[in-house]
């Protein structure tokens, strides 16, 4: 079934179509949710809520952009809503603008477990800004709007996240960390 | 350096390794949730019309059966009654006369008729029609807060409708004291316009029109009609103060402070566009208590605060003591620690208004308060708020309303000419944005006021509130 056919089936509330769509996108979206939520259970809750909204609001998808991008945005929004209930982003601290040079060997790879471990060890504010900037591709201005913080706070959270990650890579003896 | 890459790229390149199929039970949970959401209002399927037709058929059959039973029952009763009261029934058409019986109470023919009619048709036999049905206290106590609020608001609406009906009667009775001869035609035109509105709208809407016109009344008793009427008449129409007296009283009841006349003029100048407005009830999602901790705001407000403070310093008339006080106040405003709370509470005031109060609590002391309203005036909804320390309130007319929020506009205000309310799906937070359609710099006085509870950007003022209580 093509993506277009899947979307049409979901618009008709066809359960088989919904299951197929879920099977196709849930692994990737679960990865997204895991990056934001600390526990696997929380990530599953966010994923469920996100897919529920996908099916509920699928009429709003007019086919203008990427469907996967649309679902991903819903998952990110859902993850942020989940975090907002537990964490106040406006309490995050702003620090002076320090340039931190962090480079690794080009052939260096991370294993999934290490990625999750490192993200898990970051404070919520750092982790969220890191996710939005590095992996979702938002600009600091957009992150500031989304989280209700200033642009400088967003920038400093990212710098601190980078610094913390570098320290973790060194500690885990990843070769070529500079 | 070619064999080096940024640490962020390392994560980007390996992100896909987090992809993983979730637990199989998750789909079952999702399916259950989807089923649940479909139950109350299942989406129409392709053969939906068949279901509707069959339901309509069943309903029709039920109505026919009930009607037949009713006719049969009436027939039996009717024959008995007609045998007993044939003489009386004949005289009913002539006039209402007393019926005297040795056994029971005396009835007039009219009362007897009503009694018979009630016995035959009224499904509620154990209560007089004039008695009001009220929910039992024990039942009321067991309801959740939302239901209690809904019942209370229905109660308020009913009471307000009674008041509106009473005040309308009074308004109709009152005659204008003085109308200049040249203006009689215009006054009549206004009345005709008003009456045609009454014909097409509900009682409440008509009363709201009354209410709206009262808000454009200045101290001298001059009524400024709304923009459309003024455009037609091209002049101000005078009318007597007695006509609007009940309306003014009602305005006081609603605890609405009258905006200054220059503001009214500005508001009247807004072109009227049609927005599908049902009432302030559309904004019931705002009701409740919201809170935002504002320490992050201050970071971005600091530069704005500094500008405001330096402007205060320039005012030479202030004494050193006052300046010191101001500095302390500014510090209290600005230096928001974890003990600083920005709270916003919205409550229904009456059926045309919901009122919001925002306040800032620093170390347990309330250092700042502001009042907002969403109000139905005539057929339009307005967001009303103050924009600086003068306390002067400004009205913004609703232009767009969707499930995700609303846009209010007032083109005559330098900044902001838009007030935007944005809500999230789960109603757990909402954002208020004050901005201009075309970005402008915010002046220092406004910055000083707005920085109390908002994040100040160069061209936008914004606050995000999280739900605390329903």
Coordinates of C-alpha atoms in Angstrom, one line a residue:
Chain A
X1 CA 0.0 0.0 0.0
X2 CA 1.4 3.4 -0.9
X3 CA 1.7 6.2 1.5
X4 CA -1.2 8.1 -0.2
X5 CA -3.4 5.0 0.0
X6 CA -2.5 4.6 3.7
X7 CA -3.5 8.2 4.4
X8 CA -6.8 7.8 2.6
X9 CA -7.6 4.6 4.5
X10 CA -6.8 6.4 7.8
X11 CA -9.0 9.3 6.8
X12 CA -11.9 6.8 6.3
X13 CA -11.0 5.5 9.8
X14 CA -10.2 2.2 8.3
X15 CA -8.7 0.1 11.1
X16 CA -6.5 -2.0 8.9
X17 CA -5.0 1.1 7.3
X18 CA -4.4 2.6 10.7
X19 CA -2.6 -0.5 11.8
X20 CA -0.4 -0.5 8.7
X21 CA 0.5 3.1 9.2
X22 CA 1.3 2.5 12.8
X23 CA 3.5 -0.5 11.9
X24 CA 5.3 1.6 9.3
X25 CA 6.1 4.6 11.4
X26 CA 6.0 3.5 15.0
X27 CA 9.7 2.2 15.2
X28 CA 11.1 5.5 14.0
X29 CA 8.7 7.6 16.1
X30 CA 9.4 5.4 19.2
X31 CA 13.0 6.4 18.7
X32 CA 12.0 10.1 18.7
X33 CA 10.0 9.7 21.8
X34 CA 12.7 7.8 23.6
X35 CA 15.1 10.8 23.0
X36 CA 12.8 13.1 25.0
X37 CA 11.3 10.9 27.7
X38 CA 13.5 9.4 30.3
X39 CA 11.9 6.0 30.6
X40 CA 10.7 3.5 28.1
X41 CA 7.2 3.5 29.7
X42 CA 6.9 7.2 29.4
X43 CA 8.1 7.1 25.7
X44 CA 5.4 4.5 25.0
X45 CA 2.7 6.7 26.6
X46 CA 3.9 9.6 24.5
X47 CA 3.9 7.5 21.4
X48 CA 0.4 6.2 22.0
X49 CA -0.9 9.8 22.6
X50 CA 0.9 11.0 19.5
X51 CA -0.5 8.3 17.2
X52 CA -4.0 8.9 18.7
X53 CA -3.6 12.5 17.6
X54 CA -2.3 11.5 14.2
X55 CA -5.4 9.4 13.5
X56 CA -7.7 12.0 15.0
X57 CA -6.3 14.9 13.0
X58 CA -5.3 13.2 9.8
X59 CA -8.0 15.1 8.0
X60 CA -5.8 18.2 8.5
X61 CA -2.9 16.7 6.5
X62 CA -3.4 18.1 3.0
X63 CA -0.4 16.4 1.5
X64 CA 1.6 19.6 1.0
X65 CA 4.7 18.4 2.9
X66 CA 6.3 15.2 4.0
X67 CA 3.9 12.9 5.9
X68 CA 6.6 11.5 8.0
X69 CA 7.6 15.1 8.9
X70 CA 4.0 15.8 9.9
X71 CA 3.9 12.7 12.2
X72 CA 7.3 13.6 13.6
X73 CA 6.1 17.1 14.5
X74 CA 3.1 15.7 16.3
X75 CA 5.4 13.3 18.2
X76 CA 7.8 16.1 19.2
X77 CA 4.9 18.3 20.3
X78 CA 3.5 15.5 22.3
X79 CA 6.9 14.8 23.9
X80 CA 7.2 18.5 24.8
X81 CA 3.8 18.6 26.3
X82 CA 4.7 15.6 28.4
X83 CA 7.9 17.3 29.5
X84 CA 6.2 20.5 30.3
X85 CA 4.0 18.8 32.8
X86 CA 7.1 17.7 34.8
X87 CA 9.6 20.4 34.0
X88 CA 9.5 24.1 33.9
X89 CA 11.7 25.3 31.1
X90 CA 11.5 28.9 32.2
X91 CA 13.6 28.0 35.2
X92 CA 16.6 27.1 33.1
X93 CA 19.8 29.1 33.6
X94 CA 21.4 31.4 31.0
X95 CA 25.2 31.4 30.9
X96 CA 27.7 33.5 29.0
X97 CA 28.4 32.5 25.4
X98 CA 31.3 30.1 25.5
X99 CA 32.6 28.5 22.4
X100 CA 33.4 24.9 23.0
X101 CA 35.3 23.0 20.4
X102 CA 34.1 19.4 20.3
X103 CA 35.3 17.1 17.5
X104 CA 35.6 13.4 17.2
X105 CA 37.1 11.1 14.6
X106 CA 35.1 11.1 11.4
X107 CA 34.8 7.3 11.4
X108 CA 33.7 7.3 15.0
X109 CA 30.3 5.7 15.6
X110 CA 28.0 5.6 18.7
X111 CA 25.9 2.6 19.6
X112 CA 22.2 3.1 20.5
X113 CA 22.7 2.2 24.1
X114 CA 25.4 4.9 24.5
X115 CA 23.2 7.5 22.8
X116 CA 20.4 6.8 25.2
X117 CA 22.7 6.7 28.2
X118 CA 24.2 10.0 27.3
X119 CA 20.9 11.7 26.7
X120 CA 19.5 10.2 29.9
X121 CA 22.3 11.7 31.9
X122 CA 21.6 15.2 30.5
X123 CA 19.3 17.5 32.5
X124 CA 15.9 17.9 30.9
X125 CA 16.5 21.4 29.7
X126 CA 19.8 20.5 28.0
X127 CA 18.4 17.3 26.5
X128 CA 15.3 19.0 25.1
X129 CA 17.3 21.9 23.5
X130 CA 19.8 19.4 22.2
X131 CA 17.1 17.2 20.6
X132 CA 15.3 20.2 19.1
X133 CA 18.4 21.8 17.7
X134 CA 20.6 18.9 16.7
X135 CA 18.2 16.2 15.7
X136 CA 15.0 18.1 14.8
X137 CA 16.8 21.0 13.1
X138 CA 15.0 23.9 14.8
X139 CA 16.7 27.3 15.1
X140 CA 17.3 28.9 18.5
X141 CA 14.6 31.5 17.8
X142 CA 12.1 28.7 17.1
X143 CA 13.2 26.8 20.2
X144 CA 12.8 29.9 22.3
X145 CA 9.2 30.2 21.1
X146 CA 8.4 26.6 21.6
X147 CA 9.8 26.3 25.1
X148 CA 8.9 29.9 26.2
X149 CA 12.6 30.8 26.9
X150 CA 14.9 33.4 25.6
X151 CA 17.1 32.8 22.6
X152 CA 20.2 33.2 24.8
X153 CA 18.9 30.6 27.2
X154 CA 18.4 28.2 24.3
X155 CA 22.0 28.8 23.1
X156 CA 23.5 28.4 26.5
X157 CA 21.6 25.2 27.1
X158 CA 23.0 23.7 23.9
X159 CA 26.6 24.8 24.8
X160 CA 26.2 23.1 28.2
X161 CA 24.8 20.0 26.6
X162 CA 27.7 19.8 24.2
X163 CA 30.2 20.3 27.1
X164 CA 28.5 17.6 29.1
X165 CA 28.5 15.2 26.2
X166 CA 32.1 15.7 25.5
X167 CA 33.0 14.9 29.1
X168 CA 30.9 11.7 28.8
X169 CA 32.7 10.7 25.6
X170 CA 36.1 11.2 27.2
X171 CA 35.0 9.3 30.3
X172 CA 33.7 6.4 28.1
X173 CA 37.1 6.5 26.3
X174 CA 35.8 7.2 22.9
X175 CA 38.9 7.6 20.7
X176 CA 39.6 10.8 19.0
X177 CA 37.5 13.1 21.1
X178 CA 39.1 16.6 20.9
Chain B
X1 CA 41.0 18.1 10.1
X2 CA 39.2 16.2 7.4
X3 CA 39.0 13.1 9.5
X4 CA 37.3 15.0 12.3
X5 CA 33.7 15.7 12.7
X6 CA 31.5 17.6 15.1
X7 CA 30.1 15.8 18.1
X8 CA 26.6 16.8 17.0
X9 CA 27.1 15.1 13.6
X10 CA 28.1 12.0 15.5
X11 CA 24.6 12.0 17.1
X12 CA 22.9 12.9 13.8
X13 CA 24.6 10.0 12.0
X14 CA 23.6 7.5 14.7
X15 CA 20.1 8.7 15.6
X16 CA 18.5 5.9 13.5
X17 CA 20.0 3.4 15.9
X18 CA 17.3 4.4 18.4
X19 CA 14.6 3.1 16.1
X20 CA 12.8 0.2 17.7
X21 CA 9.5 -1.5 17.3
X22 CA 7.4 -0.7 20.4
X23 CA 5.8 -3.4 22.6
X24 CA 3.0 -5.2 20.7
X25 CA 0.5 -4.4 23.5
X26 CA 0.8 -0.7 22.7
X27 CA -1.3 -1.1 19.5
X28 CA -4.0 -2.9 21.5
X29 CA -4.1 0.1 23.9
X30 CA -4.2 2.5 20.9
X31 CA -7.0 0.6 19.3
X32 CA -9.0 0.6 22.5
X33 CA -8.5 4.4 22.7
X34 CA -9.6 4.8 19.1
X35 CA -12.7 2.6 19.7
X36 CA -13.5 4.7 22.7
X37 CA -13.3 7.9 20.9
X38 CA -15.5 6.7 18.1
X39 CA -18.3 5.4 20.3
X40 CA -20.0 8.7 21.3
X41 CA -20.0 10.1 17.7
X42 CA -19.1 7.5 15.2
X43 CA -18.0 9.0 12.0
X44 CA -20.5 8.5 9.1
X45 CA -19.6 5.5 7.0
X46 CA -20.4 4.9 3.4
X47 CA -23.7 3.3 4.3
X48 CA -24.4 5.8 7.0
X49 CA -27.6 7.0 5.3
X50 CA -29.0 3.5 5.6
X51 CA -28.4 3.5 9.4
X52 CA -30.0 6.9 9.6
X53 CA -33.0 5.8 7.5
X54 CA -33.5 2.7 9.6
X55 CA -33.3 4.8 12.8
X56 CA -35.8 7.3 11.4
X57 CA -38.1 4.4 10.5
X58 CA -38.0 3.0 14.1
X59 CA -38.6 6.4 15.5
X60 CA -41.6 6.9 13.2
X61 CA -43.0 3.5 14.2
X62 CA -42.6 4.4 17.8
X63 CA -44.4 7.7 17.4
X64 CA -47.3 6.0 15.6
X65 CA -47.7 3.4 18.3
X66 CA -47.6 6.0 21.1
X67 CA -50.1 8.2 19.3
X68 CA -52.4 5.2 18.8
X69 CA -52.2 4.3 22.5
X70 CA -52.8 7.9 23.4
X71 CA -55.9 8.2 21.2
X72 CA -57.3 4.9 22.5
X73 CA -56.7 6.0 26.1
X74 CA -58.3 9.4 25.5
X75 CA -61.2 7.8 23.8
X76 CA -62.0 5.7 26.9
X77 CA -61.5 8.7 29.3
X78 CA -63.4 11.0 26.9
X79 CA -66.4 8.7 26.7
X80 CA -66.6 8.4 30.5
X81 CA -66.1 12.1 31.0
X82 CA -68.6 13.1 28.3
X83 CA -71.2 10.9 29.9
X84 CA -70.7 12.6 33.2
X85 CA -70.2 16.1 32.1
X86 CA -72.1 16.5 29.0
X87 CA -74.1 19.4 30.3
X88 CA -71.0 21.2 31.6
X89 CA -69.0 20.7 28.4
X90 CA -71.8 22.3 26.4
X91 CA -71.7 25.4 28.6
X92 CA -67.9 25.7 28.4
X93 CA -68.2 27.3 25.0
X94 CA -70.6 29.9 26.4
X95 CA -68.8 31.3 29.3
X96 CA -66.8 30.4 32.4
X97 CA -69.2 29.6 35.1
X98 CA -68.9 27.9 38.5
X99 CA -69.4 24.2 38.8
X100 CA -70.8 23.2 42.1
X101 CA -70.4 19.7 43.5
X102 CA -71.5 18.3 46.8
X103 CA -68.5 16.0 47.1
X104 CA -65.4 18.0 46.0
X105 CA -64.1 21.5 45.8
X106 CA -65.7 24.1 43.5
X107 CA -64.1 24.8 40.2
X108 CA -64.6 27.3 37.5
X109 CA -65.1 25.8 34.1
X110 CA -61.7 27.0 33.0
X111 CA -60.0 25.4 36.0
X112 CA -61.9 22.2 35.3
X113 CA -60.8 22.3 31.7
X114 CA -57.2 22.8 32.7
X115 CA -57.4 20.0 35.2
X116 CA -58.8 17.6 32.6
X117 CA -56.2 18.6 30.1
X118 CA -53.4 18.1 32.6
X119 CA -54.7 14.7 33.6
X120 CA -54.8 13.6 30.0
X121 CA -51.6 15.0 28.7
X122 CA -49.2 16.0 31.4
X123 CA -46.5 13.4 32.1
X124 CA -45.6 15.0 35.4
X125 CA -48.6 14.7 37.7
X126 CA -47.0 15.3 41.0
X127 CA -45.9 18.9 40.6
X128 CA -47.5 22.2 39.7
X129 CA -46.2 23.6 36.4
X130 CA -45.1 26.8 38.1
X131 CA -42.8 24.9 40.5
X132 CA -39.2 24.9 39.6
X133 CA -37.3 21.7 39.4
X134 CA -34.0 21.9 41.3
X135 CA -31.2 19.4 41.7
X136 CA -31.0 17.8 45.2
X137 CA -28.2 19.1 47.4
X138 CA -26.9 15.6 48.0
X139 CA -26.8 15.0 44.3
X140 CA -25.2 18.4 43.6
X141 CA -22.5 17.7 46.2
X142 CA -21.5 14.5 44.6
X143 CA -20.9 16.2 41.2
X144 CA -17.5 17.1 39.9
X145 CA -16.4 20.7 39.8
X146 CA -17.0 21.1 36.1
X147 CA -20.6 19.9 36.3
X148 CA -21.2 22.2 39.3
X149 CA -19.9 25.1 37.4
X150 CA -22.0 24.3 34.4
X151 CA -25.1 24.1 36.6
X152 CA -24.2 27.3 38.3
X153 CA -23.7 29.0 34.9
X154 CA -27.1 27.8 33.6
X155 CA -28.6 29.2 36.8
X156 CA -26.9 32.5 36.2
X157 CA -28.0 32.5 32.5
X158 CA -31.7 31.9 33.5
X159 CA -31.5 34.7 36.1
X160 CA -29.9 37.0 33.7
X161 CA -32.5 36.2 31.1
X162 CA -35.2 37.2 33.5
X163 CA -33.5 40.4 34.3
X164 CA -33.0 41.2 30.6
X165 CA -36.7 40.5 29.9
X166 CA -37.6 42.8 32.8
X167 CA -35.3 45.6 31.8
X168 CA -36.4 45.3 28.1
X169 CA -40.0 45.8 29.2
X170 CA -38.9 48.9 31.2
X171 CA -36.9 50.2 28.2
X172 CA -39.8 49.8 25.9
X173 CA -42.1 51.7 28.3
X174 CA -39.7 54.6 28.7
X175 CA -40.2 57.4 26.2
X176 CA -37.3 59.7 25.0
X177 CA -37.5 63.0 26.9
X178 CA -36.0 65.4 24.3
X179 CA -35.3 64.6 20.7
X180 CA -34.4 67.6 18.4
X181 CA -36.8 67.7 15.5
X182 CA -34.0 67.2 12.9
X183 CA -33.0 64.1 14.7
X184 CA -36.3 62.4 15.0
X185 CA -35.9 60.6 11.7
X186 CA -32.5 59.3 12.7
X187 CA -33.8 58.2 16.1
X188 CA -36.6 56.3 14.4
X189 CA -34.2 54.8 12.0
X190 CA -32.1 53.6 15.0
X191 CA -35.2 52.1 16.7
X192 CA -36.2 50.3 13.5
X193 CA -32.7 49.0 13.1
X194 CA -32.8 47.8 16.7
X195 CA -36.2 46.2 16.3
X196 CA -35.2 44.3 13.2
X197 CA -32.3 42.9 15.1
X198 CA -34.7 41.8 17.8
X199 CA -36.8 40.0 15.2
X200 CA -33.9 38.0 13.9
X201 CA -32.0 37.2 17.1
X202 CA -32.8 35.6 20.4
X203 CA -33.8 37.5 23.5
X204 CA -30.3 37.5 24.8
X205 CA -28.8 38.8 21.6
X206 CA -31.2 41.7 21.5
X207 CA -30.4 42.5 25.1
X208 CA -26.7 42.4 24.2
X209 CA -27.3 45.0 21.5
X210 CA -28.8 47.1 24.3
X211 CA -25.8 46.4 26.4
X212 CA -23.5 47.3 23.6
X213 CA -25.1 50.6 22.9
X214 CA -24.9 51.4 26.6
X215 CA -21.1 51.0 26.4
X216 CA -20.7 53.8 23.9
X217 CA -22.6 56.2 26.1
X218 CA -20.6 59.2 27.4
X219 CA -21.1 61.1 30.5
X220 CA -23.5 63.6 29.0
X221 CA -25.8 60.9 28.0
X222 CA -24.9 60.9 24.3
X223 CA -25.2 57.5 22.7
X224 CA -22.6 56.8 20.1
X225 CA -24.1 54.2 17.8
X226 CA -21.9 51.4 16.5
X227 CA -19.8 51.9 13.4
X228 CA -22.4 50.7 10.8
X229 CA -25.2 52.9 12.1
X230 CA -22.9 55.9 12.3
X231 CA -21.8 55.3 8.8
X232 CA -25.4 55.4 7.6
X233 CA -26.4 58.4 9.7
X234 CA -23.1 60.2 9.4
X235 CA -23.8 62.0 12.6
X236 CA -24.2 61.5 16.3
X237 CA -27.8 60.7 17.5
X238 CA -28.9 62.0 20.9
X239 CA -31.5 60.3 23.0
X240 CA -32.7 60.7 26.6
X241 CA -30.8 59.3 29.5
X242 CA -33.9 57.7 30.9
X243 CA -34.0 55.3 27.9
X244 CA -30.6 53.9 28.8
X245 CA -31.0 54.0 32.6
X246 CA -31.8 50.3 33.1
X247 CA -29.0 49.4 30.7
X248 CA -26.6 51.5 32.7
X249 CA -27.7 49.8 35.9
X250 CA -27.1 46.4 34.2
X251 CA -23.7 47.6 33.3
X252 CA -22.9 48.3 36.9
X253 CA -24.2 44.9 37.8
X254 CA -21.8 43.4 35.4
X255 CA -18.9 45.3 37.1
X256 CA -17.7 46.7 33.8
X257 CA -15.8 49.9 33.9
X258 CA -16.7 52.1 31.0
X259 CA -13.9 52.8 28.6
X260 CA -13.0 56.4 27.9
X261 CA -14.8 58.0 25.0
X262 CA -11.7 58.5 22.8
X263 CA -11.2 54.7 23.0
X264 CA -14.8 54.2 22.1
X265 CA -14.3 56.4 19.0
X266 CA -11.3 54.3 18.1
X267 CA -13.2 51.1 18.6
X268 CA -16.1 52.3 16.5
X269 CA -13.7 53.1 13.7
X270 CA -12.9 49.4 13.3
X271 CA -14.4 48.0 10.2
X272 CA -17.0 45.3 11.0
X273 CA -16.2 41.9 9.5
X274 CA -18.3 38.8 10.1
X275 CA -16.8 36.2 12.5
X276 CA -18.9 33.3 13.5
X277 CA -19.4 34.2 17.1
X278 CA -21.5 32.2 19.4
X279 CA -20.6 33.8 22.7
X280 CA -17.9 34.0 25.4
X281 CA -18.7 30.3 26.1
X282 CA -16.3 29.6 23.2
X283 CA -13.6 30.6 25.6
X284 CA -14.7 28.4 28.5
X285 CA -11.4 26.5 28.0
X286 CA -9.7 29.5 29.6
X287 CA -11.7 29.1 32.8
X288 CA -9.6 28.0 35.8
X289 CA -6.2 28.8 37.2
X290 CA -3.0 29.0 35.3
X291 CA 0.5 29.6 36.4
X292 CA 3.9 30.3 34.9
X293 CA 7.1 30.7 36.8
X294 CA 8.8 33.7 35.3
X295 CA 12.5 33.5 36.1
X296 CA 13.3 32.7 32.5
X297 CA 11.3 35.7 31.4
X298 CA 13.4 38.0 33.4
X299 CA 16.5 37.0 31.6
X300 CA 15.0 38.2 28.4
X301 CA 13.3 41.1 30.1
X302 CA 16.5 42.5 31.6
X303 CA 17.5 44.6 28.7
X304 CA 13.9 46.0 28.5
X305 CA 14.0 46.6 32.2
X306 CA 17.2 48.5 32.0
X307 CA 15.8 50.7 29.3
X308 CA 12.7 51.4 31.4
X309 CA 14.9 52.1 34.4
X310 CA 17.1 54.5 32.6
X311 CA 14.0 56.3 31.3
X312 CA 12.8 56.6 34.9
X313 CA 16.1 58.1 35.9
X314 CA 15.6 60.8 33.2
X315 CA 12.5 62.0 34.8
X316 CA 14.0 64.8 36.8
X317 CA 11.0 65.6 38.9
X318 CA 11.4 62.5 41.1
X319 CA 13.1 62.6 44.4
X320 CA 16.1 60.4 45.3
X321 CA 13.8 58.5 47.8
X322 CA 11.3 57.8 45.1
X323 CA 14.0 56.7 42.7
X324 CA 15.3 54.3 45.4
X325 CA 11.8 52.9 45.8
X326 CA 11.5 52.5 42.1
X327 CA 14.8 50.7 41.9
X328 CA 13.7 48.3 44.7
X329 CA 10.4 47.8 42.9
X330 CA 12.1 47.2 39.6
X331 CA 14.4 44.8 41.3
X332 CA 11.4 43.0 42.8
X333 CA 9.8 42.8 39.4
X334 CA 12.9 41.8 37.6
X335 CA 14.9 39.7 40.0
X336 CA 12.5 36.8 39.8
X337 CA 13.8 33.9 41.8
X338 CA 12.2 30.5 42.2
X339 CA 9.7 32.1 44.7
X340 CA 8.3 34.3 41.9
X341 CA 4.9 33.2 40.6
X342 CA 2.9 34.6 37.8
X343 CA -0.7 33.4 38.1
X344 CA -3.8 34.0 35.9
X345 CA -7.3 33.1 36.9
X346 CA -10.3 33.2 34.6
X347 CA -13.9 33.1 35.8
X348 CA -17.3 33.6 34.2
X349 CA -18.7 37.0 35.3
X350 CA -22.1 36.7 33.5
X351 CA -23.3 35.2 30.3
X352 CA -21.6 37.9 28.2
X353 CA -18.3 38.1 30.0
X354 CA -15.5 36.0 31.3
X355 CA -13.0 37.9 33.5
X356 CA -9.4 37.1 34.0
X357 CA -7.1 38.4 36.7
X358 CA -3.3 38.1 36.4
X359 CA -1.0 38.7 39.3
X360 CA 2.6 38.4 40.3
X361 CA 3.6 37.0 43.6
X362 CA 7.2 37.7 44.8
X363 CA 8.2 36.0 48.0
X364 CA 4.6 35.7 49.0
X365 CA 3.6 39.3 48.3
X366 CA 1.4 40.2 45.4
X367 CA 3.5 42.9 43.6
X368 CA 1.3 43.4 40.5
X369 CA -2.2 42.8 39.4
X370 CA -4.0 43.2 36.0
X371 CA -7.5 42.5 34.9
X372 CA -8.6 41.2 31.5
X373 CA -12.0 40.4 30.1
X374 CA -13.5 38.6 27.1
X375 CA -16.8 40.2 26.5
X376 CA -19.6 40.0 24.0
X377 CA -20.6 43.4 22.9
X378 CA -23.4 43.5 20.4
X379 CA -22.7 40.6 18.1
X380 CA -19.0 40.7 18.5
X381 CA -16.5 39.4 21.1
X382 CA -13.8 41.6 22.5
X383 CA -10.6 41.0 24.5
X384 CA -10.2 43.9 27.0
X385 CA -7.0 44.7 28.8
X386 CA -4.8 47.5 30.0
X387 CA -1.5 48.1 28.2
X388 CA 0.3 50.5 30.6
X389 CA 0.2 51.8 34.2
X390 CA -2.5 54.4 33.3
X391 CA -5.1 51.6 33.7
X392 CA -6.8 52.6 30.5
X393 CA -8.5 49.5 29.1
X394 CA -8.4 48.8 25.4
X395 CA -10.8 46.6 23.4
X396 CA -9.7 44.1 20.7
X397 CA -12.3 42.7 18.5
X398 CA -12.3 39.0 17.7
X399 CA -11.3 38.4 14.1
X400 CA -10.4 34.7 13.9
X401 CA -11.5 31.8 16.1
X402 CA -10.3 28.2 15.7
X403 CA -9.9 25.3 18.0
X404 CA -6.3 26.3 18.4
X405 CA -7.0 29.8 19.6
X406 CA -8.2 33.2 18.6
X407 CA -6.9 36.5 17.1
X408 CA -8.3 39.8 18.4
X409 CA -7.5 43.1 16.6
X410 CA -7.7 46.8 17.1
X411 CA -6.0 48.7 14.3
X412 CA -6.2 52.0 16.0
X413 CA -3.7 51.0 18.8
X414 CA 0.0 51.7 18.0
X415 CA 1.1 48.6 19.8
X416 CA -0.1 45.9 20.0
X417 CA -2.8 45.8 17.3
X418 CA -3.2 42.1 17.8
X419 CA -3.9 40.0 20.8
X420 CA -3.5 36.3 20.1
X421 CA -4.5 33.4 22.4
X422 CA -3.1 30.0 21.5
X423 CA -4.1 26.8 23.2
X424 CA -2.7 23.3 23.0
X425 CA -4.8 20.2 22.3
X426 CA -4.8 19.0 25.8
X427 CA -5.7 22.4 27.3
X428 CA -2.8 22.1 29.6
X429 CA -1.3 25.4 28.6
X430 CA -2.0 28.5 26.6
X431 CA 0.0 31.4 25.2
X432 CA -1.0 35.0 25.0
X433 CA 0.9 37.0 22.4
X434 CA 0.7 40.8 22.0
X435 CA 2.1 41.9 18.6
X436 CA 1.6 44.0 15.6
X437 CA 0.8 42.7 12.2
X438 CA 3.7 44.7 11.0
X439 CA 6.5 44.5 13.6
X440 CA 7.3 47.7 15.5
X441 CA 9.5 48.5 18.5
X442 CA 7.6 48.7 21.8
X443 CA 7.9 52.0 23.7
X444 CA 9.5 52.2 27.1
X445 CA 6.3 52.9 29.1
X446 CA 4.6 49.9 27.7
X447 CA 7.8 47.8 28.3
X448 CA 7.9 48.8 31.9
X449 CA 4.2 47.7 32.4
X450 CA 4.2 44.6 30.2
X451 CA 7.4 43.2 31.5
X452 CA 5.7 42.4 34.8
X453 CA 4.1 39.2 33.5
X454 CA 5.4 38.7 30.0
X455 CA 8.5 37.9 28.0
X456 CA 9.5 41.0 26.1
X457 CA 11.0 40.5 22.7
X458 CA 11.9 43.4 20.5
X459 CA 8.7 43.2 18.5
X460 CA 6.5 40.8 20.6
X461 CA 5.2 40.3 24.1
X462 CA 4.4 36.9 25.2
X463 CA 3.5 34.7 28.2
X464 CA 2.9 31.0 28.5
X465 CA 0.6 29.8 31.2
X466 CA 0.3 26.2 32.4
X467 CA -3.0 24.9 33.9
X468 CA -3.0 24.5 37.7
X469 CA -6.7 24.1 38.4
X470 CA -9.9 23.6 36.3

